[in-house]
Short mmCIF file of C-alpha atoms in Angstrom, two decimals:
data_model
loop_
_atom_site.label_atom_id
_atom_site.label_comp_id
_atom_site.label_asym_id
_atom_site.label_seq_id
_atom_site.Cartn_x
_atom_site.Cartn_y
_atom_site.Cartn_z
CA MET V 1 0.00 0.00 0.00
CA ARG V 2 1.40 3.39 -0.94
CA ALA V 3 2.18 5.78 1.92
CA THR V 4 0.16 8.96 2.15
CA ALA V 5 3.07 11.01 3.57
CA ALA V 6 6.80 11.48 2.94
CA VAL V 7 9.64 12.77 5.09
CA CYS V 8 11.77 15.75 4.05
CA ARG V 9 15.52 15.95 4.66
CA CYS V 10 14.83 18.26 7.58
CA GLY V 11 12.89 15.44 9.25
CA GLU V 12 9.46 17.02 8.83
CA SER V 13 6.66 14.80 7.49
CA SER V 14 4.38 16.15 4.78
CA VAL V 15 1.13 15.02 3.12
CA ARG V 16 0.88 17.92 0.66
CA VAL V 17 1.47 16.52 -2.83
CA HIS V 18 2.95 19.16 -5.10
CA GLY V 19 3.10 17.08 -8.30
CA ARG V 20 3.99 13.76 -9.97
CA TYR V 21 6.48 12.66 -12.63
CA ILE V 22 8.13 9.54 -14.07
CA ARG V 23 11.62 8.85 -12.68
CA ARG V 24 13.97 6.58 -14.69
CA LEU V 25 16.61 4.56 -12.85
CA GLN V 26 19.32 2.42 -14.42
CA ASP V 27 19.67 -0.96 -12.69
CA VAL V 28 22.05 -3.92 -12.86
CA ALA V 29 22.11 -5.50 -16.33
CA VAL V 30 20.37 -8.83 -16.91
CA GLY V 31 21.77 -11.25 -19.51
CA GLY V 32 24.03 -8.55 -20.93
CA LEU V 33 21.08 -6.20 -21.52
CA GLY V 34 20.67 -2.88 -19.75
CA VAL V 35 17.73 -2.52 -17.36
CA VAL V 36 15.88 0.79 -16.87
CA ILE V 37 13.22 1.10 -14.15
CA GLU V 38 10.43 3.63 -14.79
CA LEU V 39 8.99 4.72 -11.47
CA GLY V 40 6.07 7.10 -10.85
CA VAL V 41 7.00 9.31 -7.88
CA ARG V 42 5.34 12.21 -6.10
CA ARG V 43 6.83 15.56 -5.18
CA PHE V 44 5.74 16.91 -1.78
CA ARG V 45 5.79 20.42 -0.36
CA CYS V 46 7.68 20.78 2.93
CA GLU V 47 5.51 22.34 5.63
CA ASN V 48 8.52 23.41 7.75
CA THR V 49 8.86 27.16 7.17
CA ARG V 50 12.49 27.16 8.32
CA CYS V 51 13.53 24.42 5.87
CA PRO V 52 15.36 25.75 2.78
CA THR V 53 13.82 22.95 0.73
CA VAL V 54 10.49 24.03 -0.73
CA THR V 55 9.59 20.75 -2.39
CA PHE V 56 11.08 17.28 -2.17
CA VAL V 57 10.62 13.88 -3.85
CA GLU V 58 9.63 10.75 -1.97
CA GLN V 59 12.31 8.07 -1.80
CA ILE V 60 11.93 4.29 -1.85
CA ALA V 61 14.29 2.50 0.51
CA GLY V 62 16.74 0.22 -1.32
CA LEU V 63 15.74 1.54 -4.73
CA THR V 64 16.24 5.30 -4.93
CA THR V 65 18.54 7.94 -3.49
CA PRO V 66 18.28 11.73 -3.99
CA HIS V 67 19.54 13.05 -7.35
CA SER V 68 20.78 9.60 -8.46
CA ARG V 69 20.00 7.92 -11.77
CA TYR V 70 21.36 4.58 -10.58
CA THR V 71 19.91 2.11 -8.14
CA PRO V 72 22.06 1.39 -5.03
CA PRO V 73 23.09 -2.11 -6.28
CA LEU V 74 24.24 -0.68 -9.61
CA ARG V 75 25.98 2.24 -7.95
CA GLY V 76 27.86 -0.17 -5.68
CA MET V 77 28.89 -2.29 -8.67
CA LEU V 78 30.10 0.74 -10.65
CA THR V 79 32.01 2.02 -7.65
CA GLN V 80 33.87 -1.29 -7.37
CA ILE V 81 34.60 -1.24 -11.11
CA GLY V 82 35.94 2.31 -10.78
CA LEU V 83 38.14 1.37 -7.84
CA ALA V 84 39.54 -1.64 -9.68
CA LEU V 85 39.93 -0.23 -13.20
CA ALA V 86 39.56 3.58 -12.95
CA GLY V 87 37.84 5.55 -15.74
CA ARG V 88 38.49 4.38 -19.29
CA ALA V 89 38.99 0.69 -18.58
CA GLY V 90 36.04 0.69 -16.18
CA ALA V 91 33.76 2.29 -18.78
CA ARG V 92 34.79 -0.32 -21.36
CA LEU V 93 34.09 -3.19 -18.97
CA SER V 94 30.72 -1.69 -18.00
CA ALA V 95 29.73 -1.40 -21.66
CA ALA V 96 30.69 -5.05 -22.20
CA VAL V 97 28.20 -6.16 -19.54
CA GLY V 98 25.41 -3.91 -20.77
CA ILE V 99 25.85 -0.82 -18.54
CA THR V 100 26.34 2.57 -20.13
CA VAL V 101 28.44 4.90 -18.00
CA GLY V 102 31.04 7.58 -18.64
CA ARG V 103 34.60 7.49 -17.32
CA ASP V 104 34.15 10.78 -15.47
CA THR V 105 31.06 9.39 -13.73
CA LEU V 106 33.07 6.40 -12.52
CA LEU V 107 35.78 8.66 -11.15
CA ARG V 108 33.21 10.83 -9.36
CA MET V 109 31.79 7.72 -7.72
CA VAL V 110 35.28 6.71 -6.56
CA ARG V 111 35.89 10.16 -5.08
CA ALA V 112 32.56 10.02 -3.24
CA VAL V 113 33.42 6.85 -1.30
CA PRO V 114 34.32 7.64 2.36
CA GLU V 115 37.78 6.62 3.51
CA PRO V 116 38.07 3.71 5.97
CA ASP V 117 38.85 4.29 9.62
CA VAL V 118 42.56 3.86 10.46
CA GLY V 119 42.00 2.17 13.81
CA GLU V 120 44.76 0.99 16.15
CA VAL V 121 48.20 0.44 14.61
CA GLU V 122 51.07 -1.19 16.51
CA VAL V 123 53.52 -1.95 13.67
CA LEU V 124 53.75 0.73 10.97
CA GLY V 125 55.48 0.55 7.58
CA VAL V 126 56.71 3.72 5.84
CA ASP V 127 58.08 4.19 2.34
CA ASP V 128 58.12 6.79 -0.41
CA PHE V 129 56.95 6.59 -4.02
CA ALA V 130 57.42 8.80 -7.04
CA PHE V 131 54.74 10.85 -8.70
CA ARG V 132 57.52 11.91 -11.07
CA LYS V 133 60.83 10.20 -10.48
CA GLY V 134 63.56 12.54 -9.34
CA ARG V 135 61.19 15.48 -8.88
CA HIS V 136 57.98 14.81 -6.99
CA TYR V 137 57.46 12.19 -4.28
CA GLY V 138 54.80 11.05 -1.85
CA THR V 139 54.66 8.83 1.24
CA LEU V 140 52.66 5.66 1.92
CA LEU V 141 51.91 4.27 5.39
CA ILE V 142 51.02 0.59 5.87
CA ASP V 143 49.61 -1.43 8.77
CA MET V 144 52.16 -4.24 8.89
CA ALA V 145 49.77 -6.58 10.75
CA THR V 146 47.08 -6.51 8.04
CA HIS V 147 49.18 -5.18 5.09
CA ARG V 148 46.44 -2.54 4.64
CA PRO V 149 47.31 0.98 3.38
CA LEU V 150 46.47 3.54 6.07
CA HIS V 151 47.50 6.92 4.75
CA LEU V 152 48.95 8.53 1.67
CA TYR V 153 50.21 12.10 1.52
CA ASP V 154 52.21 14.41 -0.70
CA GLY V 155 55.93 14.80 0.03
CA ARG V 156 58.38 12.79 2.08
CA GLU V 157 59.37 15.21 4.80
CA GLY V 158 59.92 13.91 8.32
CA GLU V 159 57.66 16.55 9.88
CA ASP V 160 54.60 15.25 7.98
CA LEU V 161 55.29 11.75 9.32
CA ALA V 162 55.76 13.14 12.84
CA ASP V 163 52.36 14.92 12.64
CA TRP V 164 50.62 11.66 11.74
CA LEU V 165 52.43 9.70 14.46
CA ARG V 166 51.43 12.22 17.15
CA GLY V 167 47.81 11.24 16.50
CA HIS V 168 48.66 7.53 16.90
CA PRO V 169 50.58 7.05 20.14
CA GLU V 170 49.85 3.30 20.05
CA VAL V 171 52.55 2.72 17.39
CA GLN V 172 55.32 0.55 18.86
CA VAL V 173 57.42 -0.42 15.80
CA ILE V 174 58.18 1.58 12.65
CA CYS V 175 59.61 -0.25 9.62
CA ARG V 176 61.32 2.14 7.22
CA ASP V 177 64.16 2.53 4.77
CA ARG V 178 67.34 4.34 5.77
CA ALA V 179 66.23 7.83 4.68
CA SER V 180 67.20 10.42 7.28
CA GLY V 181 63.89 12.31 6.92
CA TYR V 182 61.76 9.36 8.00
CA ALA V 183 64.22 8.53 10.80
CA GLU V 184 63.92 12.03 12.26
CA GLY V 185 60.14 12.13 11.80
CA ALA V 186 59.76 8.79 13.60
CA ARG V 187 62.03 9.93 16.43
CA VAL V 188 60.10 13.19 16.96
CA GLY V 189 56.56 11.87 16.41
CA ALA V 190 56.87 8.48 18.14
CA PRO V 191 59.78 8.47 20.61
CA GLN V 192 58.31 5.36 22.24
CA ALA V 193 58.54 3.29 19.03
CA GLN V 194 61.40 1.08 17.90
CA GLN V 195 62.69 1.94 14.44
CA VAL V 196 63.57 -0.99 12.16
CA ALA V 197 65.79 -0.52 9.11
CA ASP V 198 64.49 -2.81 6.40
CA GLN V 199 66.67 -5.78 5.44
CA TYR V 200 65.93 -5.32 1.73
CA HIS V 201 67.43 -1.83 1.74
CA LEU V 202 70.39 -2.96 3.84
CA TRP V 203 71.13 -5.75 1.37
CA ALA V 204 70.65 -3.39 -1.59
CA ASN V 205 73.07 -0.85 -0.07
CA LEU V 206 75.59 -3.63 0.56
CA GLY V 207 75.20 -4.76 -3.05
CA GLN V 208 76.04 -1.24 -4.26
CA ALA V 209 79.19 -1.23 -2.13
CA VAL V 210 80.17 -4.66 -3.46
CA GLU V 211 79.68 -3.56 -7.06
CA LYS V 212 81.87 -0.50 -6.49
CA SER V 213 84.56 -2.70 -4.93
CA VAL V 214 84.45 -5.19 -7.83
CA ASN V 215 84.47 -2.32 -10.30
CA ALA V 216 87.71 -1.05 -8.76
CA HIS V 217 89.22 -4.51 -9.43
CA ARG V 218 87.71 -5.09 -12.85
CA SER V 219 91.12 -5.13 -14.54
CA ARG V 220 91.92 -8.26 -12.47
CA LEU V 221 88.78 -10.21 -13.32
CA ALA V 222 90.24 -11.86 -16.42
CA GLU V 223 91.73 -15.31 -15.98
CA PRO V 224 95.28 -15.82 -17.23
CA ALA V 225 95.50 -17.14 -20.76
CA PRO V 226 95.98 -20.92 -20.97
CA GLY V 227 99.61 -21.88 -21.50
CA ASP V 228 99.02 -25.32 -22.95
CA ALA V 229 101.40 -25.55 -25.90
CA ALA V 230 99.36 -28.38 -27.41
CA GLU V 231 96.62 -25.94 -28.16
CA GLN V 232 98.96 -23.69 -30.15
CA LEU V 233 99.80 -24.09 -33.81
CA GLU V 234 102.63 -26.46 -34.58
CA VAL V 235 104.33 -23.83 -36.75
CA GLU V 236 104.36 -20.32 -35.39
CA PRO V 237 103.04 -17.96 -38.12
CA THR V 238 105.37 -15.24 -39.32
CA VAL V 239 102.69 -12.56 -38.98
CA VAL V 240 100.01 -12.43 -36.31
CA HIS V 241 97.33 -9.75 -36.53
CA SER V 242 96.54 -8.36 -33.10
CA GLN V 243 93.06 -7.54 -31.94
CA LYS V 244 91.96 -4.13 -33.13
CA VAL V 245 92.27 -1.48 -30.44
CA LEU V 246 88.93 0.23 -29.87
CA LYS V 247 88.93 3.98 -30.40
CA ILE V 248 87.40 4.59 -26.99
CA VAL V 249 90.15 2.52 -25.34
CA ALA V 250 92.88 4.48 -27.10
CA ARG V 251 91.22 7.76 -26.17
CA LEU V 252 90.86 6.78 -22.50
CA ARG V 253 94.54 5.78 -22.28
CA GLU V 254 95.58 9.14 -23.75
CA GLN V 255 93.29 11.03 -21.38
CA HIS V 256 94.56 9.05 -18.38
CA ALA V 257 98.19 9.82 -19.23
CA ALA V 258 97.46 13.51 -19.82
CA ALA V 259 95.41 13.88 -16.63
CA HIS V 260 98.10 12.24 -14.47
CA GLU V 261 100.82 14.34 -16.03
CA LEU V 262 98.94 17.57 -15.23
CA TRP V 263 98.01 16.30 -11.75
CA GLU V 264 101.69 15.65 -10.97
CA GLN V 265 102.42 19.23 -12.04
CA GLY V 266 100.14 20.44 -9.25
CA MET V 267 97.04 21.41 -11.25
CA SER V 268 93.63 21.00 -9.63
CA LYS V 269 91.02 18.66 -11.06
CA ALA V 270 88.89 21.60 -12.16
CA ALA V 271 91.85 23.14 -14.00
CA ILE V 272 92.66 19.78 -15.62
CA GLY V 273 89.05 19.52 -16.80
CA ARG V 274 89.18 22.99 -18.34
CA LYS V 275 92.50 22.30 -20.07
CA LEU V 276 91.50 18.90 -21.46
CA GLY V 277 87.85 19.81 -22.13
CA LEU V 278 86.56 17.06 -19.83
CA HIS V 279 83.78 16.97 -17.25
CA GLN V 280 84.92 17.17 -13.65
CA ALA V 281 83.54 13.68 -12.92
CA THR V 282 85.59 12.25 -15.80
CA VAL V 283 88.75 13.96 -14.51
CA ARG V 284 88.08 12.58 -11.03
CA LYS V 285 87.74 9.06 -12.46
CA LEU V 286 90.99 9.40 -14.44
CA VAL V 287 93.02 10.85 -11.57
CA ASN V 288 91.75 8.34 -9.00
CA ALA V 289 92.50 5.34 -11.26
CA ARG V 290 95.73 3.60 -10.32
CA SER V 291 96.45 2.66 -13.94
CA ALA V 292 95.00 3.08 -17.39
CA ASP V 293 93.87 -0.55 -17.31
CA ASP V 294 91.42 0.29 -14.51
CA VAL V 295 89.85 2.95 -16.73
CA VAL V 296 89.58 0.93 -19.93
CA ALA V 297 88.56 -2.39 -18.36
CA LYS V 298 84.87 -1.56 -18.50
CA SER V 299 85.08 -0.67 -22.20
CA LEU V 300 86.99 -3.88 -22.94
CA GLN V 301 84.24 -5.88 -21.25
CA ARG V 302 81.55 -4.58 -23.56
CA ALA V 303 79.79 -7.58 -25.00
CA HIS V 304 79.33 -8.18 -28.72
CA ILE V 305 77.06 -10.76 -30.28
CA VAL V 306 80.06 -12.50 -31.95
CA ASP V 307 82.16 -12.72 -28.75
CA PRO V 308 81.12 -16.25 -27.65
CA TYR V 309 82.13 -17.63 -31.08
CA VAL V 310 85.41 -15.75 -31.65
CA GLY V 311 87.50 -18.75 -30.57
CA HIS V 312 85.90 -20.97 -33.23
CA LEU V 313 86.19 -18.26 -35.90
CA HIS V 314 89.89 -17.65 -35.22
CA ARG V 315 90.72 -21.35 -35.10
CA ARG V 316 89.01 -22.01 -38.43
CA TRP V 317 90.54 -18.86 -39.93
CA ASN V 318 94.04 -20.01 -38.98
CA GLU V 319 93.25 -23.41 -40.51
CA GLY V 320 92.78 -21.63 -43.83
CA VAL V 321 88.99 -21.19 -43.98
CA ARG V 322 88.58 -17.56 -45.10
CA ASN V 323 85.00 -17.68 -46.41
CA ALA V 324 82.88 -15.56 -44.04
CA THR V 325 79.64 -17.13 -45.24
CA GLN V 326 80.88 -20.63 -44.46
CA LEU V 327 82.13 -19.56 -41.05
CA TYR V 328 78.81 -17.83 -40.38
CA ARG V 329 76.94 -21.08 -41.14
CA GLU V 330 79.27 -23.02 -38.83
CA ILE V 331 78.73 -20.79 -35.80
CA GLN V 332 75.03 -20.59 -36.63
CA GLN V 333 74.87 -24.33 -35.97
CA LEU V 334 76.59 -23.65 -32.64
CA GLY V 335 73.78 -21.31 -31.61
CA TYR V 336 74.92 -17.95 -33.01
CA PRO V 337 71.75 -15.75 -33.12
CA GLY V 338 73.11 -12.83 -35.17
CA GLY V 339 73.55 -12.08 -38.83
CA GLU V 340 76.32 -12.66 -41.34
CA LEU V 341 77.29 -8.98 -41.54
CA ALA V 342 78.58 -8.97 -37.96
CA VAL V 343 80.82 -11.96 -38.79
CA GLN V 344 82.14 -10.24 -41.91
CA ARG V 345 82.97 -7.09 -39.94
CA HIS V 346 84.86 -9.07 -37.31
CA LEU V 347 86.94 -10.98 -39.88
CA ARG V 348 87.63 -7.95 -42.08
CA ARG V 349 90.58 -6.86 -39.92
CA TYR V 350 92.45 -10.13 -40.62
CA ARG V 351 92.21 -10.04 -44.43
CA THR V 352 95.20 -7.75 -44.92
CA GLY V 353 98.38 -9.70 -45.69
CA ARG V 354 98.96 -13.33 -44.75
CA GLY V 355 98.59 -12.94 -40.99
CA HIS V 356 96.83 -15.22 -38.57
CA ALA V 357 94.09 -14.29 -36.11
CA PRO V 358 95.31 -14.15 -32.51
CA ALA V 359 94.59 -16.91 -30.02
CA VAL V 360 91.59 -15.89 -27.97
CA GLY V 361 91.92 -16.01 -24.21
CA PRO V 362 89.01 -16.48 -21.84
CA LYS V 363 86.65 -13.49 -21.73
CA PRO V 364 86.65 -11.84 -18.29
CA PRO V 365 83.38 -11.81 -16.39
CA SER V 366 81.53 -8.54 -16.22
CA VAL V 367 81.44 -6.51 -13.02
CA ARG V 368 77.76 -7.29 -12.66
CA ASP V 369 78.33 -11.03 -13.05
CA ALA V 370 81.09 -11.06 -10.45
CA THR V 371 78.94 -9.01 -8.08
CA SER V 372 76.09 -11.45 -8.56
CA TRP V 373 78.31 -14.42 -7.71
CA ILE V 374 79.48 -12.73 -4.50
CA MET V 375 75.95 -11.72 -3.44
CA THR V 376 74.34 -15.10 -4.14
CA HIS V 377 74.08 -17.84 -1.52
CA PRO V 378 76.76 -20.49 -2.27
CA GLU V 379 74.13 -23.25 -2.39
CA HIS V 380 72.17 -21.34 -5.04
CA LEU V 381 75.12 -20.76 -7.37
CA ARG V 382 75.45 -22.89 -10.48
CA ASP V 383 78.49 -25.18 -10.39
CA GLU V 384 80.08 -23.26 -13.26
CA ASP V 385 79.63 -19.88 -11.52
CA ALA V 386 80.79 -21.27 -8.17
CA ASP V 387 83.97 -22.54 -9.84
CA LYS V 388 84.60 -19.14 -11.48
CA LEU V 389 84.12 -17.37 -8.14
CA HIS V 390 86.48 -19.84 -6.44
CA ARG V 391 89.21 -19.16 -9.01
CA LEU V 392 88.60 -15.43 -8.74
CA ARG V 393 89.03 -15.54 -4.97
CA GLU V 394 92.25 -17.51 -5.37
CA ARG V 395 93.67 -14.90 -7.77
CA ASP V 396 92.66 -11.77 -5.82
CA ALA V 397 93.02 -11.61 -2.03
CA GLU V 398 90.90 -8.43 -1.73
CA LEU V 399 87.95 -9.97 -3.57
CA ASP V 400 88.37 -13.03 -1.37
CA ARG V 401 88.01 -10.85 1.74
CA LEU V 402 85.09 -9.01 0.16
CA THR V 403 83.25 -12.31 -0.37
CA SER V 404 83.90 -13.31 3.24
CA HIS V 405 82.52 -10.00 4.53
CA VAL V 406 79.38 -10.38 2.41
CA ARG V 407 78.71 -13.93 3.56
CA LYS V 408 79.18 -12.98 7.21
CA PHE V 409 76.67 -10.16 6.77
CA ALA V 410 74.22 -12.52 5.04
CA THR V 411 74.50 -15.02 7.88
CA MET V 412 73.92 -12.26 10.40
CA MET V 413 70.89 -10.98 8.50
CA THR V 414 69.16 -14.29 7.82
CA GLY V 415 69.86 -15.63 11.31
CA LEU V 416 68.79 -12.37 13.02
CA HIS V 417 72.12 -12.06 14.82
CA GLY V 418 72.08 -8.31 15.35
CA ASP V 419 74.45 -8.66 18.29
CA ARG V 420 77.27 -9.34 15.78
CA LEU V 421 76.76 -6.07 13.91
CA GLU V 422 79.37 -3.93 15.68
CA ASP V 423 82.08 -6.57 15.21
CA TRP V 424 81.23 -6.81 11.51
CA ILE V 425 81.35 -3.01 11.14
CA ALA V 426 84.73 -2.85 12.88
CA ASP V 427 86.20 -5.55 10.60
CA ALA V 428 84.87 -3.85 7.46
CA GLU V 429 86.17 -0.43 8.51
CA GLN V 430 89.66 -1.82 9.02
CA ASP V 431 89.74 -3.44 5.58
CA SER V 432 91.34 -1.73 2.59
CA LEU V 433 88.13 -2.04 0.54
CA ALA V 434 87.06 1.62 0.51
CA PRO V 435 83.41 1.19 -0.69
CA LEU V 436 82.75 -1.52 1.90
CA ALA V 437 84.35 0.56 4.66
CA SER V 438 82.18 3.52 3.64
CA PHE V 439 79.06 1.32 3.84
CA ALA V 440 80.10 0.14 7.30
CA ARG V 441 80.68 3.69 8.56
CA ASN V 442 77.28 4.69 7.19
CA LEU V 443 75.65 1.95 9.28
CA ARG V 444 76.89 3.65 12.45
CA ARG V 445 74.78 6.72 11.69
CA ASP V 446 71.62 4.63 12.04
CA LEU V 447 73.01 1.91 14.28
CA ASP V 448 69.97 1.25 16.49
CA ALA V 449 67.58 0.89 13.55
CA VAL V 450 70.03 -1.33 11.66
CA ARG V 451 70.57 -3.53 14.71
CA ASN V 452 66.79 -3.82 15.17
CA GLY V 453 66.46 -4.73 11.51
CA LEU V 454 68.95 -7.56 12.01
CA THR V 455 67.34 -8.71 15.26
CA LEU V 456 63.56 -8.24 15.12
CA PRO V 457 61.32 -10.33 12.82
CA TYR V 458 59.97 -7.32 10.92
CA SER V 459 60.61 -6.20 7.36
CA SER V 460 59.19 -3.74 4.87
CA GLY V 461 58.24 -6.40 2.34
CA ALA V 462 54.54 -5.56 2.66
CA VAL V 463 55.34 -1.88 2.13
CA GLU V 464 57.31 -2.58 -1.04
CA GLY V 465 54.45 -4.74 -2.34
CA ASN V 466 51.95 -1.93 -1.75
CA VAL V 467 54.25 0.57 -3.43
CA ASN V 468 54.41 -1.68 -6.50
CA ARG V 469 50.63 -1.89 -6.47
CA LEU V 470 50.41 1.89 -6.14
CA LYS V 471 52.63 2.31 -9.20
CA MET V 472 50.32 0.03 -11.17
CA LEU V 473 47.26 2.05 -10.13
CA LYS V 474 49.01 5.33 -10.96
CA ARG V 475 50.03 4.20 -14.44
CA GLN V 476 46.60 2.74 -15.08
CA MET V 477 45.10 6.23 -14.73
CA PHE V 478 47.59 7.84 -17.14
CA GLY V 479 47.55 11.57 -16.30
CA ARG V 480 44.45 11.45 -14.06
CA ALA V 481 46.25 10.14 -10.96
CA ASN V 482 45.95 13.27 -8.84
CA LEU V 483 46.55 12.83 -5.14
CA ASP V 484 42.89 12.72 -4.10
CA LEU V 485 41.89 10.09 -6.68
CA LEU V 486 45.05 8.03 -6.23
CA ARG V 487 44.56 8.12 -2.47
CA LYS V 488 41.00 6.74 -2.78
CA ARG V 489 42.05 3.88 -5.00
CA VAL V 490 45.07 2.94 -2.91
CA LEU V 491 43.12 2.96 0.36
CA LEU V 492 39.93 1.32 -0.95
CA ALA V 493 40.81 -0.94 -3.90
CA ARG V 494 41.65 -4.35 -2.46
#
């Protein structure tokens, strides 16, 4: 039975019917077809003289809401689509299931959803993310117990974090990276909380120090050429063509010699850069290098698609096979993925005169490969890589000590032996490996948080996962990911 009265927004009931009209509401699609409900409604006049509303429309619970053209079930469905897919993708999916809606409407629905209550937080995760890398950053806070995003704000200043923490005195543990801003904000806003430096960032910082150390020894990475006379030609050729010297290698050797000559004369690095026309960073690299080999080693390690097959090419060339097409077909059967032109270019340098191609020694590992071997658990290394690392450690005592330091740190980190940290730092500081010693000294600046990170069973893995998810949501919205809309989707889309 239809009610004779309706209630205004001011709470006053009215029986005075002002008029009637047909209201059309879009509902959830059925069988892929859109559903439109035509509903005859009455407009009432409000009898409260103090109410700003003169007339109002009666509402049907569960079916209508003021000023809405969608039923509550459809509005809830579209809101979830907007949270999951944002505007354009959400509109396309809605059209596929028989619902016509614009992308701007979906985004307005997302913005209208109220944010969830933060509640009590004991273990908090903090990390930054980039709106525009290198220029504009924001901060994301995570409840580490539930992995639920709690707050998202513009900037990554410590004072903003301190303001949020003052409103949540129940926080007992704060997981963060080693940024000084977050450390200061946590100290000021939550002095009662333990700060935990994340193990991922500690391991990443150690990896950077290891790579710098290996890079300083890259000229020693190559294994000595095999001296087995049986592998040499029975008759030594009268002419042997040497490997072509790369232009960049020749230029670096000249620049290294010139820079060291001027440095010994007492010129500053800035003056050397002006005289030689080089950037100050390049001059610093040249002056700090102990020899020219340290400078050119990286260029010599540059990989080429023919490199793995040079030994076969030179052997066959010295046997008298000078047809590049035939040699190309031979290495193609060995797995060569490139084209014939690259083979022709490599062999072109040996066609002058009657010379032989040089014997090819083993190619040195790249700095990144050697770093990877050192940073990988010994049980997870391939036998071939483990053997290469073993030989490398036998040849270079400093890289041997570097590997030992890394494995001691890994044991301390995985076993949560934070009590060993100060001994490890002292050993690393006394070593001659400058990048590793610098990393160890840096740990002292945040010693309590680092020790907690190596002792307590907390990590920022959930924070990093949410940051990756945030990046996906941001890119999904192209240029529409303003802070308010991004915040809604991060906090509500699960």
